[in-house]
Amino acid sequence: MSTPSLWRELFGFGLAISFSPLHIGLLLLLLVGPHPLRRGSWFVLAWLLTSAAAMGLLLSVGHGLLLTMEKGTDQRTGLDLLAAGGLLALGLNELLGNRQGSGPPGWTRRLDGFCALPLPLLLGLSTAVQVASPDDLFLYAKTAASLLEAGLNRPLEVASAGVFCLLTGTLLVLPLTALAVVGQERLLPLLQGSKAWLFDRAGIIVATISIGLAGYLGWQGIEGLQLG
């Protein structure tokens, strides 16, 4: 894989993972509540550490098993097609839910209860949801496969994985940084408006991202089948 192609994937997959409506919604609620900077910082740090742990594990397994991830190999083609199928199913499910016009997703009504949990329990729940999300796991695995295919030396591979992990937290880091710079009182209307906007449109945005990624990975998988 060429360097530009690798960085396009790292950037695209990282931003796709960063759009987790549940985690963004939780963070926005934390930022309008008590001790926003402290609680929000711990929340974002837990997300970034979970991303780093997931990538470290996947890359270690890939090197340990000597997996070949060049286009056309069974492992690479199988991963591409499996990820495409999973993301397509997620996108269609979100579209179906959005067409039924039932309002914001049901999980949005439970976020206030989650935010009332003690911080360690909230962080544990956030981490569990992050690693249990099948669409995100596919993207973590695909990113690790791309890094393995690129054949980078170990320091460059670690640095690239680190940049990717930071990208997965982009949509969490931005509001937290804005809060630190501007202050809660001045940012409060924007945070509340962003939460309402996110809840109203989360389904269609997730569907669009998932179906777009499914098309890309499906195309790569078909190319792999032709090369295999």
C-alpha positions as a printed NumPy array, in Angstrom:
array([[  0.   ,   0.   ,   0.   ],
       [  1.333,   3.454,  -0.935],
       [  1.877,   6.047,   1.784],
       [ -0.892,   8.403,   0.514],
       [ -3.384,   5.51 ,   0.406],
       [ -2.415,   4.43 ,   3.912],
       [ -2.9  ,   7.913,   5.33 ],
       [ -6.222,   8.326,   3.543],
       [ -7.413,   5.158,   5.251],
       [ -6.03 ,   6.141,   8.647],
       [ -7.71 ,   9.547,   8.372],
       [-11.027,   8.243,   7.028],
       [-11.364,   5.276,   9.384],
       [-10.243,   7.342,  12.376],
       [-12.865,  10.028,  11.764],
       [-15.542,   7.377,  11.147],
       [-14.792,   5.773,  14.52 ],
       [-14.761,   9.195,  16.186],
       [-18.41 ,   9.678,  15.243],
       [-19.907,   7.643,  18.061],
       [-23.233,   9.381,  18.831],
       [-23.543,   7.681,  22.221],
       [-20.079,   8.751,  23.394],
       [-20.404,  12.255,  21.952],
       [-23.8  ,  12.602,  23.618],
       [-22.383,  11.434,  26.944],
       [-19.497,  13.874,  26.69 ],
       [-21.804,  16.789,  25.891],
       [-23.903,  15.947,  28.94 ],
       [-20.76 ,  15.768,  31.083],
       [-19.647,  19.153,  29.777],
       [-22.895,  20.844,  30.825],
       [-22.856,  19.198,  34.266],
       [-20.75 ,  19.621,  37.414],
       [-16.932,  19.514,  37.196],
       [-17.1  ,  19.462,  33.383],
       [-13.4  ,  19.775,  32.616],
       [-12.286,  17.081,  35.059],
       [-15.028,  14.579,  34.169],
       [-14.8  ,  15.312,  30.456],
       [-11.025,  14.924,  30.432],
       [-11.188,  11.523,  32.118],
       [-13.877,  10.442,  29.66 ],
       [-11.846,  11.443,  26.598],
       [ -8.655,   9.935,  28.058],
       [-10.437,   6.613,  28.61 ],
       [-11.565,   6.632,  24.96 ],
       [ -8.039,   7.309,  23.67 ],
       [ -6.468,   4.654,  25.906],
       [ -9.052,   2.105,  24.763],
       [ -8.257,   2.918,  21.131],
       [ -4.53 ,   2.543,  21.822],
       [ -5.074,  -0.789,  23.59 ],
       [ -7.221,  -2.115,  20.728],
       [ -4.662,  -1.145,  18.097],
       [ -1.759,  -2.483,  20.145],
       [ -3.502,  -5.839,  20.574],
       [ -4.465,  -6.148,  16.902],
       [ -0.983,  -5.251,  15.657],
       [  0.662,  -7.624,  18.148],
       [ -1.613, -10.47 ,  17.055],
       [ -0.971,  -9.672,  13.394],
       [  2.797,  -9.76 ,  13.842],
       [  2.666, -12.809,  16.11 ],
       [  0.613, -14.849,  13.647],
       [  2.634, -13.558,  10.689],
       [ -0.597, -12.595,   8.934],
       [ -0.224, -11.579,   5.294],
       [ -2.398,  -8.586,   4.507],
       [ -1.48 ,  -7.813,   0.911],
       [ -4.43 ,  -7.279,  -1.403],
       [ -5.619, -10.636,  -2.74 ],
       [ -4.606, -12.732,   0.275],
       [ -7.329, -14.741,   1.984],
       [ -7.015, -12.86 ,   5.303],
       [ -7.19 ,  -9.407,   3.716],
       [-10.018, -10.251,   1.297],
       [-12.039, -11.987,   3.989],
       [-11.672,  -9.047,   6.367],
       [-12.677,  -6.536,   3.673],
       [-15.817,  -8.462,   2.712],
       [-16.795,  -9.227,   6.306],
       [-16.381,  -5.591,   7.312],
       [-18.346,  -4.433,   4.263],
       [-21.217,  -6.781,   5.141],
       [-21.283,  -5.712,   8.787],
       [-21.215,  -1.994,   7.973],
       [-23.879,  -2.375,   5.294],
       [-26.159,  -4.168,   7.753],
       [-25.613,  -1.404,  10.319],
       [-26.315,   1.327,   7.765],
       [-29.517,  -0.291,   6.513],
       [-30.712,  -0.861,  10.07 ],
       [-30.151,   2.819,  10.901],
       [-31.965,   3.879,   7.718],
       [-34.932,   1.649,   8.564],
       [-35.136,   3.074,  12.076],
       [-34.922,   6.606,  10.697],
       [-37.738,   6.004,   8.172],
       [-40.057,   4.797,  10.905],
       [-39.954,   8.334,  12.31 ],
       [-39.907,   7.272,  15.942],
       [-37.868,  10.315,  17.033],
       [-34.387,  10.2  ,  18.577],
       [-32.956,   6.712,  19.261],
       [-34.022,   5.058,  22.502],
       [-30.524,   5.179,  23.965],
       [-30.674,   8.978,  24.081],
       [-33.294,   8.792,  26.839],
       [-30.935,   6.805,  29.054],
       [-27.908,   9.085,  28.836],
       [-28.91 ,  11.254,  31.801],
       [-28.929,   8.129,  33.962],
       [-25.501,   7.116,  32.668],
       [-24.067,  10.54 ,  33.481],
       [-25.348,  10.266,  37.059],
       [-23.184,   7.159,  37.618],
       [-19.931,   7.466,  39.605],
       [-17.121,   8.402,  37.248],
       [-15.2  ,   5.051,  37.444],
       [-18.383,   3.135,  36.618],
       [-19.214,   5.519,  33.792],
       [-15.721,   5.122,  32.314],
       [-15.977,   1.338,  32.552],
       [-19.356,   1.376,  30.791],
       [-18.021,   3.711,  28.098],
       [-15.031,   1.437,  27.464],
       [-17.232,  -1.669,  27.31 ],
       [-19.505,  -0.062,  24.719],
       [-16.524,   1.144,  22.703],
       [-14.914,  -2.293,  22.393],
       [-18.245,  -4.087,  21.886],
       [-19.27 ,  -2.004,  18.879],
       [-18.899,  -4.352,  15.861],
       [-18.627,  -1.56 ,  13.289],
       [-15.786,   0.086,  15.207],
       [-14.034,  -3.258,  15.704],
       [-14.124,  -3.851,  11.945],
       [-12.522,  -0.454,  11.366],
       [ -9.842,  -1.029,  14.016],
       [ -9.073,  -4.416,  12.43 ],
       [ -9.006,  -2.943,   8.932],
       [ -6.644,  -0.175,  10.057],
       [ -4.311,  -2.696,  11.693],
       [ -4.387,  -4.738,   8.477],
       [ -3.452,  -1.668,   6.44 ],
       [ -0.524,  -0.93 ,   8.754],
       [  0.65 ,  -4.537,   8.507],
       [  0.369,  -4.426,   4.719],
       [  2.42 ,  -1.211,   4.558],
       [  5.415,  -3.033,   6.091],
       [  6.563,  -0.035,   8.122],
       [  9.451,  -0.278,  10.54 ],
       [  8.313,  -0.641,  14.14 ],
       [  8.812,   2.995,  15.307],
       [  6.959,   4.35 ,  12.268],
       [  4.199,   1.771,  12.684],
       [  3.747,   2.754,  16.348],
       [  3.738,   6.462,  15.453],
       [  1.178,   5.909,  12.68 ],
       [ -1.04 ,   3.881,  14.994],
       [ -0.736,   6.657,  17.589],
       [ -1.881,   9.291,  15.094],
       [ -4.797,   7.062,  14.137],
       [ -5.811,   6.682,  17.793],
       [ -5.783,  10.462,  18.191],
       [ -7.976,  10.764,  15.092],
       [-10.523,   8.372,  16.619],
       [-10.997,  10.894,  19.428],
       [-11.295,  13.987,  17.221],
       [-15.004,  14.617,  17.816],
       [-14.495,  14.198,  21.561],
       [-11.347,  16.281,  21.86 ],
       [-12.808,  19.281,  19.994],
       [-15.682,  20.109,  22.393],
       [-13.465,  19.419,  25.408],
       [-10.809,  21.799,  24.062],
       [-13.462,  24.43 ,  23.318],
       [-14.707,  24.159,  26.901],
       [-11.181,  24.596,  28.283],
       [-10.611,  27.695,  26.126],
       [-14.026,  29.389,  26.263],
       [-15.51 ,  28.226,  29.564],
       [-18.699,  26.379,  30.393],
       [-20.98 ,  29.389,  30.825],
       [-20.256,  30.893,  27.407],
       [-20.271,  27.513,  25.655],
       [-23.449,  26.179,  27.301],
       [-25.957,  27.193,  24.555],
       [-23.745,  25.689,  21.855],
       [-23.295,  22.424,  23.782],
       [-27.027,  22.067,  24.369],
       [-27.819,  22.898,  20.744],
       [-25.196,  20.421,  19.519],
       [-26.703,  17.676,  21.676],
       [-30.198,  18.277,  20.273],
       [-28.852,  18.377,  16.702],
       [-26.876,  15.163,  17.212],
       [-29.8  ,  13.221,  18.673],
       [-32.122,  14.294,  15.848],
       [-29.71 ,  13.289,  13.079],
       [-27.558,  10.525,  14.571],
       [-29.305,   7.719,  12.691],
       [-29.026,   9.179,   9.207],
       [-25.392,  10.256,   9.719],
       [-24.374,   6.808,  11.007],
       [-26.226,   5.212,   8.079],
       [-24.479,   7.429,   5.531],
       [-21.013,   6.794,   6.984],
       [-21.607,   3.041,   7.324],
       [-22.976,   2.542,   3.806],
       [-20.174,   4.655,   2.313],
       [-17.51 ,   2.619,   4.114],
       [-19.282,  -0.624,   3.186],
       [-19.079,   0.36 ,  -0.473],
       [-15.371,   1.156,  -0.202],
       [-14.468,  -2.043,   1.658],
       [-16.702,  -4.141,  -0.607],
       [-14.902,  -2.737,  -3.635],
       [-11.543,  -3.581,  -2.062],
       [-12.755,  -7.095,  -1.25 ],
       [-13.932,  -7.673,  -4.834],
       [-10.562,  -6.457,  -6.11 ],
       [ -8.913,  -8.918,  -3.73 ],
       [-11.018, -11.78 ,  -5.085],
       [ -9.969, -10.895,  -8.63 ],
       [ -6.299, -10.872,  -7.62 ],
       [ -6.5  , -14.057,  -5.527]])
